[in-house]
PDB file of C-alpha atoms in Angstrom:
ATOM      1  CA  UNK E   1       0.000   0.000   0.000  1.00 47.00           C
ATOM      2  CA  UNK E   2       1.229   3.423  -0.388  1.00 46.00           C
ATOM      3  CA  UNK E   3       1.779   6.159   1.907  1.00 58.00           C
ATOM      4  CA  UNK E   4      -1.358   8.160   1.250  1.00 80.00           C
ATOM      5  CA  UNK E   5      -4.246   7.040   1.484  1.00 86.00           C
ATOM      6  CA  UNK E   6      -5.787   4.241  -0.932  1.00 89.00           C
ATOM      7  CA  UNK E   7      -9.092   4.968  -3.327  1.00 90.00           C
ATOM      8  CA  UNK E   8      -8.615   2.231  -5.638  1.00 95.00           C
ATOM      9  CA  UNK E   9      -9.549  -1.596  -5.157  1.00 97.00           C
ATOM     10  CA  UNK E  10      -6.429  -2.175  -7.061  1.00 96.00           C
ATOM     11  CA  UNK E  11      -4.627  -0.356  -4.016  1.00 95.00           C
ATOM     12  CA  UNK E  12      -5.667  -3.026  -1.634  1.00 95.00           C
ATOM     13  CA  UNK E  13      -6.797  -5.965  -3.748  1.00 96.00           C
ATOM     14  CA  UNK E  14      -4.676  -9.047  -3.593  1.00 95.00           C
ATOM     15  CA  UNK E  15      -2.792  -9.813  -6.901  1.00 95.00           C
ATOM     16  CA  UNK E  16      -1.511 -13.026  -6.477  1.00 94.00           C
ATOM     17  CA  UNK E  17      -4.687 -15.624  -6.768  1.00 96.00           C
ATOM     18  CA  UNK E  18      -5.578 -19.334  -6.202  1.00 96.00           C
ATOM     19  CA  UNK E  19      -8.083 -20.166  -8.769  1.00 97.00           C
ATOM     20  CA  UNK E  20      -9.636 -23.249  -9.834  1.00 96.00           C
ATOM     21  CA  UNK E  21     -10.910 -24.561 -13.013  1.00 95.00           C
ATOM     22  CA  UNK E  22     -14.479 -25.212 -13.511  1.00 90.00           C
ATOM     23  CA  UNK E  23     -14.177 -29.193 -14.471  1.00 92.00           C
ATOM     24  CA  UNK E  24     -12.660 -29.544 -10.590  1.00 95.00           C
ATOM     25  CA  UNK E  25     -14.176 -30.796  -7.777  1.00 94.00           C
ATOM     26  CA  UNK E  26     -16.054 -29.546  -5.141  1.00 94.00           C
ATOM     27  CA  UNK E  27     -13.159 -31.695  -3.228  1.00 93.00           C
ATOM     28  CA  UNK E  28     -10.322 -29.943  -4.705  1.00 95.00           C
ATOM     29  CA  UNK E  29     -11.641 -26.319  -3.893  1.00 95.00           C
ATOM     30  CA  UNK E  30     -12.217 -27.613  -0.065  1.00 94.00           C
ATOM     31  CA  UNK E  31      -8.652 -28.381  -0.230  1.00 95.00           C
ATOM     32  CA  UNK E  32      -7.253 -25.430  -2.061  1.00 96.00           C
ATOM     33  CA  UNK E  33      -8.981 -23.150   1.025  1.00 96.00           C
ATOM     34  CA  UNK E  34      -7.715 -25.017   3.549  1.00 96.00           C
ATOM     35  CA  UNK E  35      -4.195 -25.199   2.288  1.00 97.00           C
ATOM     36  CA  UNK E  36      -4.515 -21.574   1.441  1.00 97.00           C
ATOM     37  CA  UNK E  37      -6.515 -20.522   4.364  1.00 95.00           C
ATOM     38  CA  UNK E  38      -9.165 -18.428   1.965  1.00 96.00           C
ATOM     39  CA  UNK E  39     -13.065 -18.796   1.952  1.00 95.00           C
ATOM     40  CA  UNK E  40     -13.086 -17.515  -1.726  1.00 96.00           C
ATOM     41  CA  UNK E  41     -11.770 -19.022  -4.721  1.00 96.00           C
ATOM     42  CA  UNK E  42     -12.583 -17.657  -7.985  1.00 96.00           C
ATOM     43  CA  UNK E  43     -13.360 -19.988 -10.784  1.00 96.00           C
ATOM     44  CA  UNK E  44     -11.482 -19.284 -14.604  1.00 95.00           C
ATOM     45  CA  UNK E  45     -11.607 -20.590 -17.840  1.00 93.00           C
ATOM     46  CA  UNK E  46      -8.435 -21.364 -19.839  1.00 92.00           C
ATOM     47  CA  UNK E  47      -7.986 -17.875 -21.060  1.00 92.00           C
ATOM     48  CA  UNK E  48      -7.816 -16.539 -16.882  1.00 91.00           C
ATOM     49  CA  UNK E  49     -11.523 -14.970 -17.461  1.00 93.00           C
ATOM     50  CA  UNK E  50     -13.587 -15.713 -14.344  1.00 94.00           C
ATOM     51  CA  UNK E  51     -16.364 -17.912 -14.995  1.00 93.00           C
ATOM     52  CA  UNK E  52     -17.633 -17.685 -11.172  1.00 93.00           C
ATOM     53  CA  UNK E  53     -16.388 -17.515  -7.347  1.00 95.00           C
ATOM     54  CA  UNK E  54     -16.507 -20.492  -5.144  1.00 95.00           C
ATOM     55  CA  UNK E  55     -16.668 -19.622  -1.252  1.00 93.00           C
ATOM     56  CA  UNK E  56     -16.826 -21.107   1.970  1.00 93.00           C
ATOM     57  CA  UNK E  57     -20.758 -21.404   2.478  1.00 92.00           C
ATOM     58  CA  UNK E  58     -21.222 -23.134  -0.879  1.00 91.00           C
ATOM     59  CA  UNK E  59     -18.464 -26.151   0.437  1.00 92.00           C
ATOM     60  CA  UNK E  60     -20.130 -26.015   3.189  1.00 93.00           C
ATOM     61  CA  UNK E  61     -24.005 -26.526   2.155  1.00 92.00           C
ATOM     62  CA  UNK E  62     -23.040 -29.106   0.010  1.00 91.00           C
ATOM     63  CA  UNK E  63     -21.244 -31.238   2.292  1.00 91.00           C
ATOM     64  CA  UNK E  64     -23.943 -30.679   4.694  1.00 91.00           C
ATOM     65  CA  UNK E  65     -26.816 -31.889   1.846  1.00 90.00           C
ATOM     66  CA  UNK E  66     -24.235 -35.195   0.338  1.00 87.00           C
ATOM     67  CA  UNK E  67     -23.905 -35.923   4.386  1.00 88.00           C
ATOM     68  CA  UNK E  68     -27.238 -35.906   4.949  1.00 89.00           C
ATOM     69  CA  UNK E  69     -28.155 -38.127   1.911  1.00 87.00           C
ATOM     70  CA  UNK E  70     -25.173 -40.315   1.734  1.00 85.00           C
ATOM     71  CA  UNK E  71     -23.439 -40.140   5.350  1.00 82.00           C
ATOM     72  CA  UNK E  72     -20.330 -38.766   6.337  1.00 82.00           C
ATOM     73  CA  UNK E  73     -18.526 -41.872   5.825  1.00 83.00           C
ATOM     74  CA  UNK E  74     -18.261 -41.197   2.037  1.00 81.00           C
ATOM     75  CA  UNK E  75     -18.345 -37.521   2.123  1.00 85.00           C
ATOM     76  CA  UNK E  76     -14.977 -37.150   0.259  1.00 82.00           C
ATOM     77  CA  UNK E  77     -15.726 -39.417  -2.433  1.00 84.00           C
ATOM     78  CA  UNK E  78     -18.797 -37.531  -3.126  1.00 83.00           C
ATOM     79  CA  UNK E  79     -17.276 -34.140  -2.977  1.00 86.00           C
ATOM     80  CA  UNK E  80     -15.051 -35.964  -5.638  1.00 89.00           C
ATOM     81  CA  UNK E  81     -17.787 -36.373  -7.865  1.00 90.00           C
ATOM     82  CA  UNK E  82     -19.545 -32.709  -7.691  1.00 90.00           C
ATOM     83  CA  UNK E  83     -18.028 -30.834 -10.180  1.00 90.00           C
ATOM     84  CA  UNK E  84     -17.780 -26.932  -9.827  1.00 91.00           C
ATOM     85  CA  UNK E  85     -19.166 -26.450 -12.973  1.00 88.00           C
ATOM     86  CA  UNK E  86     -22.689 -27.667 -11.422  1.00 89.00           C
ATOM     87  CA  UNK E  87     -22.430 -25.005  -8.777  1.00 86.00           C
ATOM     88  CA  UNK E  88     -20.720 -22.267 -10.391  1.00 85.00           C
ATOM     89  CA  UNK E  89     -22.919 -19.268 -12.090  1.00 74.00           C
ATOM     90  CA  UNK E  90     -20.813 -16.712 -13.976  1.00 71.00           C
ATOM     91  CA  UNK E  91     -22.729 -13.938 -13.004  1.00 81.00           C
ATOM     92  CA  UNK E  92     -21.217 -13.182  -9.869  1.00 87.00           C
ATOM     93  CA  UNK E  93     -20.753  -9.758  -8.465  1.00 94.00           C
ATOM     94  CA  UNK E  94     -17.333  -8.696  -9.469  1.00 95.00           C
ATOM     95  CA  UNK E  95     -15.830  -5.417  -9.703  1.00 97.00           C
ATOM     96  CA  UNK E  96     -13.314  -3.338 -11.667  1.00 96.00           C
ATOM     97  CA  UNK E  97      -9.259  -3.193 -10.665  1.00 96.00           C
ATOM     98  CA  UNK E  98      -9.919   1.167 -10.970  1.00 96.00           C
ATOM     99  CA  UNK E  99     -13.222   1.122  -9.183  1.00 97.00           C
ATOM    100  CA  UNK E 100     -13.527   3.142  -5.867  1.00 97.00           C
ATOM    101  CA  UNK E 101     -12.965   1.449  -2.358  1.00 96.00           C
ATOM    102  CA  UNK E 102     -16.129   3.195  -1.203  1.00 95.00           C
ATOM    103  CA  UNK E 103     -18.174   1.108  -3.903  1.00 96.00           C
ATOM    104  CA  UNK E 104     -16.355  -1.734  -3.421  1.00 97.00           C
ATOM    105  CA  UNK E 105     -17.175  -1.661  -0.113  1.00 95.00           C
ATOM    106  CA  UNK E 106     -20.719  -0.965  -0.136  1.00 95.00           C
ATOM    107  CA  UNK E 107     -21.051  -4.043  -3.116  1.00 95.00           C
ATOM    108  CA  UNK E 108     -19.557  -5.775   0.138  1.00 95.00           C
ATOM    109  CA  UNK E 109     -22.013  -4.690   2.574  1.00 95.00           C
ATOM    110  CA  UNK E 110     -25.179  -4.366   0.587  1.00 95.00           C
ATOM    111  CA  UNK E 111     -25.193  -8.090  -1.141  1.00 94.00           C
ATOM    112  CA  UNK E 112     -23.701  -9.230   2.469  1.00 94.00           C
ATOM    113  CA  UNK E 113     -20.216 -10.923   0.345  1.00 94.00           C
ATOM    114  CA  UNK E 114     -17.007 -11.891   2.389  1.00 94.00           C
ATOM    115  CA  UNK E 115     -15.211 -11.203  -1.084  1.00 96.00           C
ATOM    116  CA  UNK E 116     -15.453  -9.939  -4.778  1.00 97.00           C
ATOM    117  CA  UNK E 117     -13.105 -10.738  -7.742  1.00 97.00           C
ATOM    118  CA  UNK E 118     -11.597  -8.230  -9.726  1.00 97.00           C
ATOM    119  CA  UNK E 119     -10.857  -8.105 -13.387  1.00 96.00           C
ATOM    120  CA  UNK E 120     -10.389  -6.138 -16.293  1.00 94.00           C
ATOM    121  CA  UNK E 121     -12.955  -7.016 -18.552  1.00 90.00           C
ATOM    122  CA  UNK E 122     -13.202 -10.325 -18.109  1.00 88.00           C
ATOM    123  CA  UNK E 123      -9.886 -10.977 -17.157  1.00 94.00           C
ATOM    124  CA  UNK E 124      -9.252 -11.955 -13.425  1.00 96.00           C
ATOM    125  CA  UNK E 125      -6.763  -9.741 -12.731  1.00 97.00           C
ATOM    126  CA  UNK E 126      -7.329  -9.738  -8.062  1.00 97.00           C
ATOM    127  CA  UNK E 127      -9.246 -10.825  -5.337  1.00 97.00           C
ATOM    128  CA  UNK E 128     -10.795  -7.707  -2.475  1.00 97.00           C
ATOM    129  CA  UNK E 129     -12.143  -9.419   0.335  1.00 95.00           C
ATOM    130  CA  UNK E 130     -13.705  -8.281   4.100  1.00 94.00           C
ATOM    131  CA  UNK E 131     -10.380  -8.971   5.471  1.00 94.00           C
ATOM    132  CA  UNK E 132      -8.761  -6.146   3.463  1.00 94.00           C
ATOM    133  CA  UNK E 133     -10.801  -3.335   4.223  1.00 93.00           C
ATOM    134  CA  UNK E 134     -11.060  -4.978   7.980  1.00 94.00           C
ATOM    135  CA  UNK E 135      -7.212  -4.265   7.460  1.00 92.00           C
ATOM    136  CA  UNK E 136      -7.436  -0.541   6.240  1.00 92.00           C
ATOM    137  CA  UNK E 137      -9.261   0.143   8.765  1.00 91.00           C
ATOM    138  CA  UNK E 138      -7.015  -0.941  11.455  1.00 92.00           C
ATOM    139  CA  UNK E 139      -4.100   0.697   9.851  1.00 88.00           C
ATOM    140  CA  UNK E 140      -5.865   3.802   9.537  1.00 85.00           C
ATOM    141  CA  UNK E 141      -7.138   3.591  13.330  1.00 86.00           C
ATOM    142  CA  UNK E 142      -3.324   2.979  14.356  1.00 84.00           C
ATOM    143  CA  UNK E 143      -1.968   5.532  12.267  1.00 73.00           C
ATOM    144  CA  UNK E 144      -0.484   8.765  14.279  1.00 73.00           C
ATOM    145  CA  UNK E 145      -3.031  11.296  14.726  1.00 66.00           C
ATOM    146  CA  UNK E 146      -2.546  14.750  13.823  1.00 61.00           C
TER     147      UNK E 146
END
């Protein structure tokens, strides 16, 4: 981040993203969080365009709905079989790399998201999530007051 103060998501947005595919698994996007420790992957084709955003609650409801219909026993082979593509929509909220924090934010608040990818066009070019602004905020509370 710079010194002054950011405006941009592009000022705050991490660069740097674990995606999936959408022929993977439900299985291997549970796996990709936890070895990541995210709650939001986005989804790409094979030209990097995202496609949709898989999070936390989604893993989640699904492994609650295959445990409850085929036991927990077999949960990962099941999770094996559900393929993102089947839970995946590609019109998820996303917003520009030049859009305003502010909007970003209220995108955030308003459709009650823990995260929003970022792209130009259709490119995936970030990932802005709670955690970052929950991180501008506390740098801006700690910063020296004048």
């Amino acid at each position: 981040m710079s010194a002054s103060r950011p405006t941009t998501v592009a000022e705050i947005m991490t660069r740097d993203v674990v995606t999936l595919r959408r022929e993977q698994t439900l299985h291997d996007g549970n796996e990709l969080m936890r070895e990541h420790r995210v709650r939001h992957l986005p989804v790409v084709d094979d030209d990097g365009r995202l496609v949709g955003l898989l999070d936390q609650k989604v893993v989640l409801r699904e492994a609650m709905r295959i445990a409850g219909e085929f036991g927990t026993q077999s949960l990962n082979h099941h999770l094996e079989r559900v393929a993102l593509s089947s839970l995946i929509s590609g019109d998820c909220p996303r917003v520009e790399a030049d859009s305003p924090l502010a909007d970003a934010g209220r995108c955030l608040l308003t459709q009650r998201l823990g995260a929003l990818p970022v792209v130009e066009g259709e490119r995936l070019v970030g990932i802005v999530s709670s955690v970052d602004f929950v991180r501008l905020a506390v740098e801006g509370l700690a910063a020296p007051q004048n």
